[in-house]
Coordinates of N, CA and C in Angstrom, one line a residue:
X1 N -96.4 331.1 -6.7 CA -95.5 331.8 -7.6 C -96.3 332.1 -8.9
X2 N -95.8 333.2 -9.5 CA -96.7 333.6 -10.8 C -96.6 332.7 -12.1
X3 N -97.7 332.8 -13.0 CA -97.6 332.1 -13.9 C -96.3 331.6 -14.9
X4 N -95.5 333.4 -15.1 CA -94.3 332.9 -15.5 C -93.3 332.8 -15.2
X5 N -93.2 332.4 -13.5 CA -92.2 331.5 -13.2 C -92.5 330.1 -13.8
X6 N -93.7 329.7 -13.7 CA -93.3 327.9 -13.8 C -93.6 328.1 -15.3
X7 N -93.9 328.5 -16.0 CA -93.7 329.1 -17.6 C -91.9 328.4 -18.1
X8 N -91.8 329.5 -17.3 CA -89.9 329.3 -17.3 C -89.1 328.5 -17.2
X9 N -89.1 328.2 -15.7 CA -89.0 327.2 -15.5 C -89.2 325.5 -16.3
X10 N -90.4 325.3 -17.3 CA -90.8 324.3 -17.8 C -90.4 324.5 -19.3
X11 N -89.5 326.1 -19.6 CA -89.1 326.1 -20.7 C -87.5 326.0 -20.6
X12 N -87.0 326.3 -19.2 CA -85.6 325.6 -19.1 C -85.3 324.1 -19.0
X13 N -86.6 323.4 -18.3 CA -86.0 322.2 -18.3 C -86.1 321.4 -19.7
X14 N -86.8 321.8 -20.8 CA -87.2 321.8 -21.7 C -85.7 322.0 -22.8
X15 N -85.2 322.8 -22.2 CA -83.4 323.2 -22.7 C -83.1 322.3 -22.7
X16 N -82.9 321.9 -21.0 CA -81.9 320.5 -20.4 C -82.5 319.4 -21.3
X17 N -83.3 319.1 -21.2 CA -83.8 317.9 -21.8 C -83.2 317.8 -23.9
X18 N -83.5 318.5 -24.3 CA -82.8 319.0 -25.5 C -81.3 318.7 -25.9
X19 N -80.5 319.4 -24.5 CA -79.8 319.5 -24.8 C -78.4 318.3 -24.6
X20 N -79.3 317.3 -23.3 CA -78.9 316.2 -23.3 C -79.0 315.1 -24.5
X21 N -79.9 315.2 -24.5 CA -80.0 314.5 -25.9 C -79.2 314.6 -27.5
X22 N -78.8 315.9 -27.4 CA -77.8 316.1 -28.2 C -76.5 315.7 -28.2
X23 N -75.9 315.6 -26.3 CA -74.5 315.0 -26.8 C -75.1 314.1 -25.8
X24 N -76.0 313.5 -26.3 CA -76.1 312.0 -25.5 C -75.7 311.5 -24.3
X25 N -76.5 312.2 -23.1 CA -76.3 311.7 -22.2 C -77.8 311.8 -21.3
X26 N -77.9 311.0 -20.3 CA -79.3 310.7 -19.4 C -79.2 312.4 -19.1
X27 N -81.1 312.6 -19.4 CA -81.9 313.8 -19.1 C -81.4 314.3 -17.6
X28 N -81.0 313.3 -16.5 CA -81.0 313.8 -15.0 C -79.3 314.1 -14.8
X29 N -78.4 314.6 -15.9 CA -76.8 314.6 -15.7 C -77.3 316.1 -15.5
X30 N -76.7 316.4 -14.5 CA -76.1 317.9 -14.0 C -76.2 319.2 -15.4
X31 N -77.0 320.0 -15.5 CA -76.9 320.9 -16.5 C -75.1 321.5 -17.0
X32 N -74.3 321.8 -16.1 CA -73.6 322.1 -16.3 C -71.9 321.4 -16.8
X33 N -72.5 320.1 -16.5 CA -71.9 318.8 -17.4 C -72.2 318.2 -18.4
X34 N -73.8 318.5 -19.0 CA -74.2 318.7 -20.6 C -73.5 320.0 -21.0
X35 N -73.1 321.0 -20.5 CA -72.4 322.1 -21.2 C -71.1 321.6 -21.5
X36 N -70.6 321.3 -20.5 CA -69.1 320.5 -20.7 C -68.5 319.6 -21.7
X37 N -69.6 318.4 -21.8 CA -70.3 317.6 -22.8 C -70.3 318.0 -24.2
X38 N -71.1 319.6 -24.3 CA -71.5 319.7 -25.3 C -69.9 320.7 -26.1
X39 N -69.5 321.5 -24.9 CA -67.8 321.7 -25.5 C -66.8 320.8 -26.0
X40 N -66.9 320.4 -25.3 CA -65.6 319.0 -25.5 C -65.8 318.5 -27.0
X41 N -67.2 318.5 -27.1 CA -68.1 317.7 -28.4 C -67.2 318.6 -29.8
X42 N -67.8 320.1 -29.5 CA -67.4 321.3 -30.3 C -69.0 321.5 -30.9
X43 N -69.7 321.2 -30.4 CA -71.0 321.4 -30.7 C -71.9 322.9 -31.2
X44 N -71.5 322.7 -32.6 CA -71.6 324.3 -33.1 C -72.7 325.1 -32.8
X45 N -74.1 324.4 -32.8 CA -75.3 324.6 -32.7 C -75.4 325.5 -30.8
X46 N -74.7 324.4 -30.3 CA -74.4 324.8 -28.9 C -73.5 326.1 -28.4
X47 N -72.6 326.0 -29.2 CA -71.5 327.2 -29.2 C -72.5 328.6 -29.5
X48 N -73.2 328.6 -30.5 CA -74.0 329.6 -31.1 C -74.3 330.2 -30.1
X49 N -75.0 329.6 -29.2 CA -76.2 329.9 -28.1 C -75.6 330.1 -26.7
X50 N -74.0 329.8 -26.7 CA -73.7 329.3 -25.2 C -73.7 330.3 -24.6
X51 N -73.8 331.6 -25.2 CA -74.1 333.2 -23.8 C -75.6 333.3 -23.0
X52 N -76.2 333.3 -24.0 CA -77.5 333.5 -23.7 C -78.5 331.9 -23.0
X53 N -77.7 331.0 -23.0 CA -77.8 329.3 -22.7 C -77.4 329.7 -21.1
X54 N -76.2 329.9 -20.8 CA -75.4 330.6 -19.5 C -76.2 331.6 -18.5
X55 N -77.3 332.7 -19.6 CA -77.6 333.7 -18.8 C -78.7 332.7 -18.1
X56 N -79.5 331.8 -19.2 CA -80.7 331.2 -18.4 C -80.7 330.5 -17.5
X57 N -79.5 329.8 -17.2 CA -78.8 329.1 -16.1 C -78.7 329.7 -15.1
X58 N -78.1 331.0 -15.3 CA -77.6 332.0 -13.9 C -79.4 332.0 -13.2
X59 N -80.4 332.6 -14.4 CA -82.0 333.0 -14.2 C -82.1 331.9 -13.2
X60 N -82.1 330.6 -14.1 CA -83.0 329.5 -13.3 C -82.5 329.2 -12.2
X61 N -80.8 329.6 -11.6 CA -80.5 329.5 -10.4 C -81.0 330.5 -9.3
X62 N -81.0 331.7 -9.7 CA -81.3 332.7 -8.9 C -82.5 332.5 -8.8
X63 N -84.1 331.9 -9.9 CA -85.3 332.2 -9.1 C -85.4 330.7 -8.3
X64 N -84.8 329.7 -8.2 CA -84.6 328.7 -7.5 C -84.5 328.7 -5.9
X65 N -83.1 329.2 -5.7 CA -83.1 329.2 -5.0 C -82.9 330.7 -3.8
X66 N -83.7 331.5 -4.7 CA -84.6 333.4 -4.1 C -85.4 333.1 -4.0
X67 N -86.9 332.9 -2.8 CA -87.6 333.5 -2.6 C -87.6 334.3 -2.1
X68 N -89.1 335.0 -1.7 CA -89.6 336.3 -1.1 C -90.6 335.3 0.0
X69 N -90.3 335.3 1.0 CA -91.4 334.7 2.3 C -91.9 333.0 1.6
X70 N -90.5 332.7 0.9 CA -90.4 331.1 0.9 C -91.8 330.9 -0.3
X71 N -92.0 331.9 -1.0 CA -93.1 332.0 -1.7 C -93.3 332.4 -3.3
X72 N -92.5 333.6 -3.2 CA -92.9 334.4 -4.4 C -91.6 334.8 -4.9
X73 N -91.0 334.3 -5.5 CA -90.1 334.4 -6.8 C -89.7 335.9 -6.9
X74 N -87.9 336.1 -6.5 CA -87.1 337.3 -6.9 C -87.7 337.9 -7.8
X75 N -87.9 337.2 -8.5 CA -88.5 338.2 -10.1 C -89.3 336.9 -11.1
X76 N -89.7 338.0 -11.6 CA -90.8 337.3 -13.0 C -90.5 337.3 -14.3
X77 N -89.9 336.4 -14.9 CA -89.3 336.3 -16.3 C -90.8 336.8 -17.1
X78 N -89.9 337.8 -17.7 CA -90.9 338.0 -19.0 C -91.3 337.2 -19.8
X79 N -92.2 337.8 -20.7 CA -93.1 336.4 -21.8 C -92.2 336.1 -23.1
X80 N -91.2 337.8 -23.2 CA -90.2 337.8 -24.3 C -89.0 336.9 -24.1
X81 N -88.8 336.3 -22.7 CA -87.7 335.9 -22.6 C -87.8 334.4 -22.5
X82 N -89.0 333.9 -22.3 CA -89.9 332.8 -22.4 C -89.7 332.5 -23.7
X83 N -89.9 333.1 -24.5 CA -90.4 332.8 -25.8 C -88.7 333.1 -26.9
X84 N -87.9 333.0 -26.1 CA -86.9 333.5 -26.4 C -85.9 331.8 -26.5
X85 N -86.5 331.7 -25.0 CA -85.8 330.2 -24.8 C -86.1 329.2 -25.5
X86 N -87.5 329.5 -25.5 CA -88.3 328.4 -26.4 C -87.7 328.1 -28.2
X87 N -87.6 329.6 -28.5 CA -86.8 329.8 -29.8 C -85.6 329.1 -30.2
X88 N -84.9 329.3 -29.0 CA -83.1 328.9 -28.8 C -83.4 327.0 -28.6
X89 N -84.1 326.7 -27.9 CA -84.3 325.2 -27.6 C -85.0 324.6 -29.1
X90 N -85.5 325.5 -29.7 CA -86.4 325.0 -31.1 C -84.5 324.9 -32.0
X91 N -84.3 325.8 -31.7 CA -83.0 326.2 -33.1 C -82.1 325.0 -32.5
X92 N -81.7 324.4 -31.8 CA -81.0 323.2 -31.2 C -81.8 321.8 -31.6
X93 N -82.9 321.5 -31.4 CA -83.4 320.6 -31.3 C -83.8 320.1 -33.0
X94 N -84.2 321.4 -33.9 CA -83.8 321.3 -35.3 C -83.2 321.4 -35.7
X95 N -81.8 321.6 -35.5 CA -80.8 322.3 -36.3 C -80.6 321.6 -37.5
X96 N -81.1 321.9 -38.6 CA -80.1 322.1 -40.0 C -79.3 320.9 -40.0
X97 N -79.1 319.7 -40.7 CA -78.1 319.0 -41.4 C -78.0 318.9 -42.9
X98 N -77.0 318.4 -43.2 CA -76.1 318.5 -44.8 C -77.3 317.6 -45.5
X99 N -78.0 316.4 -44.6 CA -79.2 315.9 -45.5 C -80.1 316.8 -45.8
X100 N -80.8 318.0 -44.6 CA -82.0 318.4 -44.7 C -81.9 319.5 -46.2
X101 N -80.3 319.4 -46.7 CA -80.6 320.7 -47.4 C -80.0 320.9 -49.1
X102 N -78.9 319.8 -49.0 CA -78.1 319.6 -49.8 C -78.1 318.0 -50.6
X103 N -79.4 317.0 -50.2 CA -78.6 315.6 -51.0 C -79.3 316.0 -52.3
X104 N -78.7 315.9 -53.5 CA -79.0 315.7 -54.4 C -78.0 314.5 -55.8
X105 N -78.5 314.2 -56.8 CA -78.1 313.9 -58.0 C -77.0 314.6 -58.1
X106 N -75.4 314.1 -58.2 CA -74.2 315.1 -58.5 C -73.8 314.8 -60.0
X107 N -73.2 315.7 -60.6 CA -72.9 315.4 -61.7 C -71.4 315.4 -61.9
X108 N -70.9 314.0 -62.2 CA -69.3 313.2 -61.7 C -69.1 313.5 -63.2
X109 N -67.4 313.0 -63.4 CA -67.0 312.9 -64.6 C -65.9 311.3 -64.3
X110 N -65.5 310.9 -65.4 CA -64.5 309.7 -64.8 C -62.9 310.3 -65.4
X111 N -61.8 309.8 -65.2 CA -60.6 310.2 -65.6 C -60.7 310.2 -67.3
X112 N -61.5 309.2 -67.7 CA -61.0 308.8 -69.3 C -62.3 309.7 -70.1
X113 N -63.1 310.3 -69.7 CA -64.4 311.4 -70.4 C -63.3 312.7 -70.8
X114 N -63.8 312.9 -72.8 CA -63.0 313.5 -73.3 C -63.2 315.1 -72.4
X115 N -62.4 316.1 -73.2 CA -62.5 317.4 -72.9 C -63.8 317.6 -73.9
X116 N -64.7 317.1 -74.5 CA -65.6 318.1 -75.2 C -66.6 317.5 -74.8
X117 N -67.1 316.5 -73.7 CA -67.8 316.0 -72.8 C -67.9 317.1 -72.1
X118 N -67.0 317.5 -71.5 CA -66.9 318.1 -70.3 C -67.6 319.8 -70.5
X119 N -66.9 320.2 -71.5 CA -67.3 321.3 -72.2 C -68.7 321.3 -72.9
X120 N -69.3 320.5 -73.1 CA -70.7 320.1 -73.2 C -71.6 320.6 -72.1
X121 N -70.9 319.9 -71.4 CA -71.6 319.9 -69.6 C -72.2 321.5 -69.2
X122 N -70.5 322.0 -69.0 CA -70.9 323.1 -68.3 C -70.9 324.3 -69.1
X123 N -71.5 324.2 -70.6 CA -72.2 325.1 -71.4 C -73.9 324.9 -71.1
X124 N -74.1 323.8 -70.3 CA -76.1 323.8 -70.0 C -76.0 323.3 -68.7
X125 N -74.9 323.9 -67.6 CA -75.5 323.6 -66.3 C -75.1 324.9 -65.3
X126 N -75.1 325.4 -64.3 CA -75.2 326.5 -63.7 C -73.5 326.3 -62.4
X127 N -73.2 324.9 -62.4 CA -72.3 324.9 -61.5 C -70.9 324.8 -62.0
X128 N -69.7 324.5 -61.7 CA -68.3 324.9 -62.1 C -67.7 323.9 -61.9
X129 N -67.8 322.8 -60.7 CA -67.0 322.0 -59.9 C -67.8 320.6 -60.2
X130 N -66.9 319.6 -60.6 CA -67.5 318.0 -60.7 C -66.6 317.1 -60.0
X131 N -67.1 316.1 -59.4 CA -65.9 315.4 -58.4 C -65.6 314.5 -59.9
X132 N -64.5 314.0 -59.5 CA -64.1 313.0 -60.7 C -63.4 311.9 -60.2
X133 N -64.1 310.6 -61.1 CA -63.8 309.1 -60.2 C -63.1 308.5 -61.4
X134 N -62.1 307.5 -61.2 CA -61.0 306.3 -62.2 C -62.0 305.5 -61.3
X135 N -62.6 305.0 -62.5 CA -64.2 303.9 -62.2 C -64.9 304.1 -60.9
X136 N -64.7 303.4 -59.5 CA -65.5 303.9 -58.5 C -64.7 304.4 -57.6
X137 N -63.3 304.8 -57.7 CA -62.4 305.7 -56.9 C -62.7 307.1 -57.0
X138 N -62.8 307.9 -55.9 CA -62.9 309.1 -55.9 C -61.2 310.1 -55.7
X139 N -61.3 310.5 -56.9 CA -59.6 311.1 -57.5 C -59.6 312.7 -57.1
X140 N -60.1 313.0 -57.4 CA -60.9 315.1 -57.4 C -61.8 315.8 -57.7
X141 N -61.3 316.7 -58.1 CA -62.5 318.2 -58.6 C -61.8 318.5 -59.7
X142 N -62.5 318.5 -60.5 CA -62.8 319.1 -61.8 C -63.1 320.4 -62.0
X143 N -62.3 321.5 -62.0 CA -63.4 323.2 -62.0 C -63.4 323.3 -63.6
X144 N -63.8 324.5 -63.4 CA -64.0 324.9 -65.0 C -62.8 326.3 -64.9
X145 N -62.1 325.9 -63.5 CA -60.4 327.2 -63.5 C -59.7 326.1 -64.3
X146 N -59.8 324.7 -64.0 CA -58.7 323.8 -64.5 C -58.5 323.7 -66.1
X147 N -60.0 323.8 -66.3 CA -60.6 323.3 -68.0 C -59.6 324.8 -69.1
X148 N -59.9 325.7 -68.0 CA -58.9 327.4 -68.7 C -57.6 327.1 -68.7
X149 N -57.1 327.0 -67.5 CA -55.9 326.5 -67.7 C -55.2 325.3 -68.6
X150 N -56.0 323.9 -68.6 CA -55.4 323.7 -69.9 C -55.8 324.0 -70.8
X151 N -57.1 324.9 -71.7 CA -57.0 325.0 -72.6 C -56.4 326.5 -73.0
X152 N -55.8 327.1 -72.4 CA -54.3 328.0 -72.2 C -53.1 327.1 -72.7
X153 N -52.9 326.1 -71.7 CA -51.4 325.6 -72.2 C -51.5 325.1 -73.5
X154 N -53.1 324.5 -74.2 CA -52.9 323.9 -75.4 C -53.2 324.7 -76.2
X155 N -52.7 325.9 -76.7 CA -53.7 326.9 -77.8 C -52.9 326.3 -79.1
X156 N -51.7 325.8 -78.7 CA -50.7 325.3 -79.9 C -51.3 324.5 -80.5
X157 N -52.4 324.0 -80.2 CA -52.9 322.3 -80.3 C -53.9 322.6 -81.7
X158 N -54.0 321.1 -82.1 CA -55.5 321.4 -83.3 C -56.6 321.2 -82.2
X159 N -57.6 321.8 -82.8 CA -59.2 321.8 -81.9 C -59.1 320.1 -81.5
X160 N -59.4 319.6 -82.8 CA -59.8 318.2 -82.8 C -58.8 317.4 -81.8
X161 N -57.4 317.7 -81.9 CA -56.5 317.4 -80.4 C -57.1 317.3 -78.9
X162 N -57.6 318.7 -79.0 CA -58.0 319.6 -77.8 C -59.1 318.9 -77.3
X163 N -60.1 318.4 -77.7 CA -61.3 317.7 -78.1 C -61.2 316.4 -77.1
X164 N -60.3 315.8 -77.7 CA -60.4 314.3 -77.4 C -59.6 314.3 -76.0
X165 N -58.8 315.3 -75.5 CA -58.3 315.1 -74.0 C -58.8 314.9 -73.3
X166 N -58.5 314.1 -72.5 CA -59.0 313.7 -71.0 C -59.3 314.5 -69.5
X167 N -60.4 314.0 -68.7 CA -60.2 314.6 -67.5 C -58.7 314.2 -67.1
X168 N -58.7 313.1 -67.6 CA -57.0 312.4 -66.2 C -55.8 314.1 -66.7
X169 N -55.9 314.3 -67.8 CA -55.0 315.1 -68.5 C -55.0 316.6 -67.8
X170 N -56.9 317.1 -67.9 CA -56.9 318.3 -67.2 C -56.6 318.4 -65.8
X171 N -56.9 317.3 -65.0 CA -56.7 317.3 -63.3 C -55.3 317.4 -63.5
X172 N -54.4 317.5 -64.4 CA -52.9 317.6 -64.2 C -52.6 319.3 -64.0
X173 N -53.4 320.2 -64.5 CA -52.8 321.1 -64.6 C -53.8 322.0 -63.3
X174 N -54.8 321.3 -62.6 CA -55.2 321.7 -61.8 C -54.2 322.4 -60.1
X175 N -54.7 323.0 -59.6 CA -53.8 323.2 -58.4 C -53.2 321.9 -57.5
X176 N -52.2 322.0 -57.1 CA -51.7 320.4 -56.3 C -53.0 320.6 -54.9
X177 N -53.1 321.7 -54.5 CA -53.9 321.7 -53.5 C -55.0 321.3 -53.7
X178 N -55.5 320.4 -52.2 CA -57.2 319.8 -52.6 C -58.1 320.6 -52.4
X179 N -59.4 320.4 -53.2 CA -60.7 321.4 -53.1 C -61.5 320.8 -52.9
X180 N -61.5 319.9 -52.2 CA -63.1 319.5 -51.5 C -62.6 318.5 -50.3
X181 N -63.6 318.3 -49.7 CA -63.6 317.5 -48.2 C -64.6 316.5 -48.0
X182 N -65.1 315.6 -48.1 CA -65.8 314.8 -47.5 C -66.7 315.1 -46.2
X183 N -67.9 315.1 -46.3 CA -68.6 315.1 -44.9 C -69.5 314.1 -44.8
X184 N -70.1 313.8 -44.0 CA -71.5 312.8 -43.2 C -72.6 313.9 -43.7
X185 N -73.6 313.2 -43.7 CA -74.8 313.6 -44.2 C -75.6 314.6 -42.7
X186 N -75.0 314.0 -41.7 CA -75.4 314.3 -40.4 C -74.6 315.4 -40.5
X187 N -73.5 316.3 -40.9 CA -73.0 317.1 -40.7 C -74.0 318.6 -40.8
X188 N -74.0 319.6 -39.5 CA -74.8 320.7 -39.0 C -74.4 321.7 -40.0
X189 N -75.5 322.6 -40.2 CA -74.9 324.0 -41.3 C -73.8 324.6 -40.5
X190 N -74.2 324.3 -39.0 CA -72.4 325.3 -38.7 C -71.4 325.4 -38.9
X191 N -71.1 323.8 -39.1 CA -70.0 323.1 -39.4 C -69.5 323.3 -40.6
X192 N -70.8 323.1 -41.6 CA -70.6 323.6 -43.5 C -70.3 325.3 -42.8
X193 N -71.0 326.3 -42.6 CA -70.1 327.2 -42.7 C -68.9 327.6 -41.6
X194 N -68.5 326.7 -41.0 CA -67.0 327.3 -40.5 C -66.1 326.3 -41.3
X195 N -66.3 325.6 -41.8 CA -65.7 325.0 -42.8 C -65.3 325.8 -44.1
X196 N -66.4 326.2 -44.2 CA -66.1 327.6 -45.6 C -65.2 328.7 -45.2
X197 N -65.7 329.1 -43.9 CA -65.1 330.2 -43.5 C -63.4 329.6 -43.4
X198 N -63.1 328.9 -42.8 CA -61.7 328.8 -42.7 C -61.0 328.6 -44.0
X199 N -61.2 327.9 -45.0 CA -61.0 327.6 -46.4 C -60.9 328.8 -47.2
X200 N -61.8 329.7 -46.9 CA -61.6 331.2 -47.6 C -61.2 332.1 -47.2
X201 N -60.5 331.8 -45.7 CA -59.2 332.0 -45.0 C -57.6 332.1 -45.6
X202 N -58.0 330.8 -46.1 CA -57.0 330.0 -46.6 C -56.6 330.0 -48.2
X203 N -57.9 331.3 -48.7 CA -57.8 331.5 -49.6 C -58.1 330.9 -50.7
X204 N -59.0 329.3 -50.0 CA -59.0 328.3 -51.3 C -61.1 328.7 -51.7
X205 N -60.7 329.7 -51.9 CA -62.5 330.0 -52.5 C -63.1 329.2 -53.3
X206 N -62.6 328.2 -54.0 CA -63.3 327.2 -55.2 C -63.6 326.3 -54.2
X207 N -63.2 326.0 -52.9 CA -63.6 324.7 -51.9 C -65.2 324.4 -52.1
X208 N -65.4 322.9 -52.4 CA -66.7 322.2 -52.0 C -66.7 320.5 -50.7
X209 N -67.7 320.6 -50.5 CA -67.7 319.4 -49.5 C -69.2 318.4 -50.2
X210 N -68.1 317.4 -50.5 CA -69.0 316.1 -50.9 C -69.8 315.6 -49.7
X211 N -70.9 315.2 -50.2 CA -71.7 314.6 -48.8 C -72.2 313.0 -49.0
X212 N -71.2 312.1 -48.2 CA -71.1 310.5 -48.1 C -72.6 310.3 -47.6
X213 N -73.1 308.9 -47.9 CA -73.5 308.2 -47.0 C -73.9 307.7 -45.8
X214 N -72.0 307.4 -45.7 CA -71.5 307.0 -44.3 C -70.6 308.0 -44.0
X215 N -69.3 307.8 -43.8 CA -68.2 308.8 -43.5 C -67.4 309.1 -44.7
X216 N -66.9 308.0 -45.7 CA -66.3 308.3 -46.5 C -67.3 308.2 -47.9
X217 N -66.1 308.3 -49.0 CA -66.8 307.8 -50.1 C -65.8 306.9 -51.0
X218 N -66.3 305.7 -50.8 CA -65.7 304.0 -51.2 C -65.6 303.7 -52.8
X219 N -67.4 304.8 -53.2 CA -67.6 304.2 -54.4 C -68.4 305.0 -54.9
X220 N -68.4 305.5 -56.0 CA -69.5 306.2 -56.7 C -70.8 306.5 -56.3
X221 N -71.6 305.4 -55.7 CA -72.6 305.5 -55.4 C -72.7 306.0 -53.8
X222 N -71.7 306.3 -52.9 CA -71.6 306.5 -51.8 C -72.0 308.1 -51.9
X223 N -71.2 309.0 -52.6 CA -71.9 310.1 -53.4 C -73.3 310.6 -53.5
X224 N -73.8 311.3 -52.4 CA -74.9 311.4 -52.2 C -75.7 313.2 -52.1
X225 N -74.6 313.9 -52.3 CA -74.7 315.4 -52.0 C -73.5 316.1 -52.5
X226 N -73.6 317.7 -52.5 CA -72.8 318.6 -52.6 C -72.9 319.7 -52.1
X227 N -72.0 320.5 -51.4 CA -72.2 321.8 -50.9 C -71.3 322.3 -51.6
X228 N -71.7 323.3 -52.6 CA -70.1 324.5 -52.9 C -70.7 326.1 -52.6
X229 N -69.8 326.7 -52.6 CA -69.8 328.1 -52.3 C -70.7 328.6 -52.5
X230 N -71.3 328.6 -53.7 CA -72.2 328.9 -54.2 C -73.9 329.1 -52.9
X231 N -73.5 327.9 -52.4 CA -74.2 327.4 -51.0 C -74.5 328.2 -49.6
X232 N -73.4 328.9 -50.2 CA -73.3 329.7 -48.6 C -74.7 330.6 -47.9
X233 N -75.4 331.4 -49.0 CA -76.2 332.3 -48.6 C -77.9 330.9 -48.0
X234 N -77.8 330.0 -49.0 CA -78.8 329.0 -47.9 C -78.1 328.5 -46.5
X235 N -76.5 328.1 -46.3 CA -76.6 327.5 -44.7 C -76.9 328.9 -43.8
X236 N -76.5 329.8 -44.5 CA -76.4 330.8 -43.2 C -78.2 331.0 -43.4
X237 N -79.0 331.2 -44.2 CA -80.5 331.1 -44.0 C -81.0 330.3 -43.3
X238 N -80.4 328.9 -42.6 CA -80.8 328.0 -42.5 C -80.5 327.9 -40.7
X239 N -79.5 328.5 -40.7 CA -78.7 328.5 -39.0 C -79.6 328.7 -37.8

């Protein structure tokens, strides 16, 4: 058989092997019960790819079991399509998590930090949104839509009043609706952006996703990341 049959061939099993590994199960399970596997999962990385994953399947079945005089392979995969799989098994096997891209230093506020802390802040920093903890409880988001809003309802007020208010004060006039989510550090860019995408569905465009540790966040220091909107144009670079 020609070169780039067993080419192929050694870049589909190369799939399977990948792809088991991903939703965890032994390399020799049936290819088509790691697909199953990997649906059930919701495996976004997998979902991406599942047409062109399918076509290679149909390929590797048809030059399997087609010969020509028990010999020479129905047809000869190209080098483009080789190198194609190879691509699609690379983009799976690295895919992107919320660690590889996003952990950084976040900058928190607590319930009792005045209003001119706050307005300090995001006069020398570039972002909008601060999660905010009552000591190591995690309570909300802080925007700088909230900070307008109350300092709208207080215009009656003296400066020096205005000054000394509290986050606990401004998260009151904030939206009842939540703006952020919690994720795992393990969490895939596909996930951050269908997560965005349905959120700005939903019309909630200020949405960010805190990134735990573990699963939740217990304590201040569990706080280990941030994705906000702002974010979007890196996950989709990254996909």
């Amino acid at each position: 058989m020609g070169s780039n049959y067993q080419r192929f061939m050694h870049a589909f099993n190369e799939l399977h092997n990948v792809i088991a590994k991903k939703v965890n199960r032994d390399p020799d399970t049936n290819f088509g019960e790691l697909m199953g596997a990997a649906a059930k999962k919701r495996d976004k990385v997998i979902e991406k790819y599942v047409d062109e994953i399918d076509f290679y399947r149909e390929l590797r079945n048809l030059l399997t079991h087609n010969t020509i005089n028990g010999d020479e392979a129905a047809a000869e995969p190209s080098d483009s399509l080789i190198n194609e799989i190879e691509k699609v098994t690379d983009k799976i096997r690295y895919s992107k998590q919320a660690k590889d891209l996003f952990l950084k230093r976040v900058r928190t506020f607590d319930v009792n930090d005045p209003l001119g802390k706050v307005l300090d802040v995001i006069n020398h920093v570039r972002y909008t949104q601060f999660p905010v903890f009552d000591g190591d409880k995690l309570v909300g988001i802080l925007s700088s839509i909230g900070v307008t809003k109350y300092l709208a309802k207080a215009m009656d007020k003296d400066i020096h009043a205005i000054k000394k208010a509290t986050v606990r004060q401004i998260l009151q006039v904030e939206d009842e609706q939540e703006f952020y989510e919690v994720i795992s550090a393990e969490t895939s860019v596909f996930d951050i952006e269908e997560i965005f995408s349905e959120r700005i569905r939903e019309g909630r465009t200020a949405y960010v996703l805190l990134i735990a540790k573990g699963d939740t966040i217990k304590k201040k220091s569990d706080l280990i990341g941030i994705v906000t909107p702002w974010d979007l144009p890196k996950v989709v670079a990254n996909k």
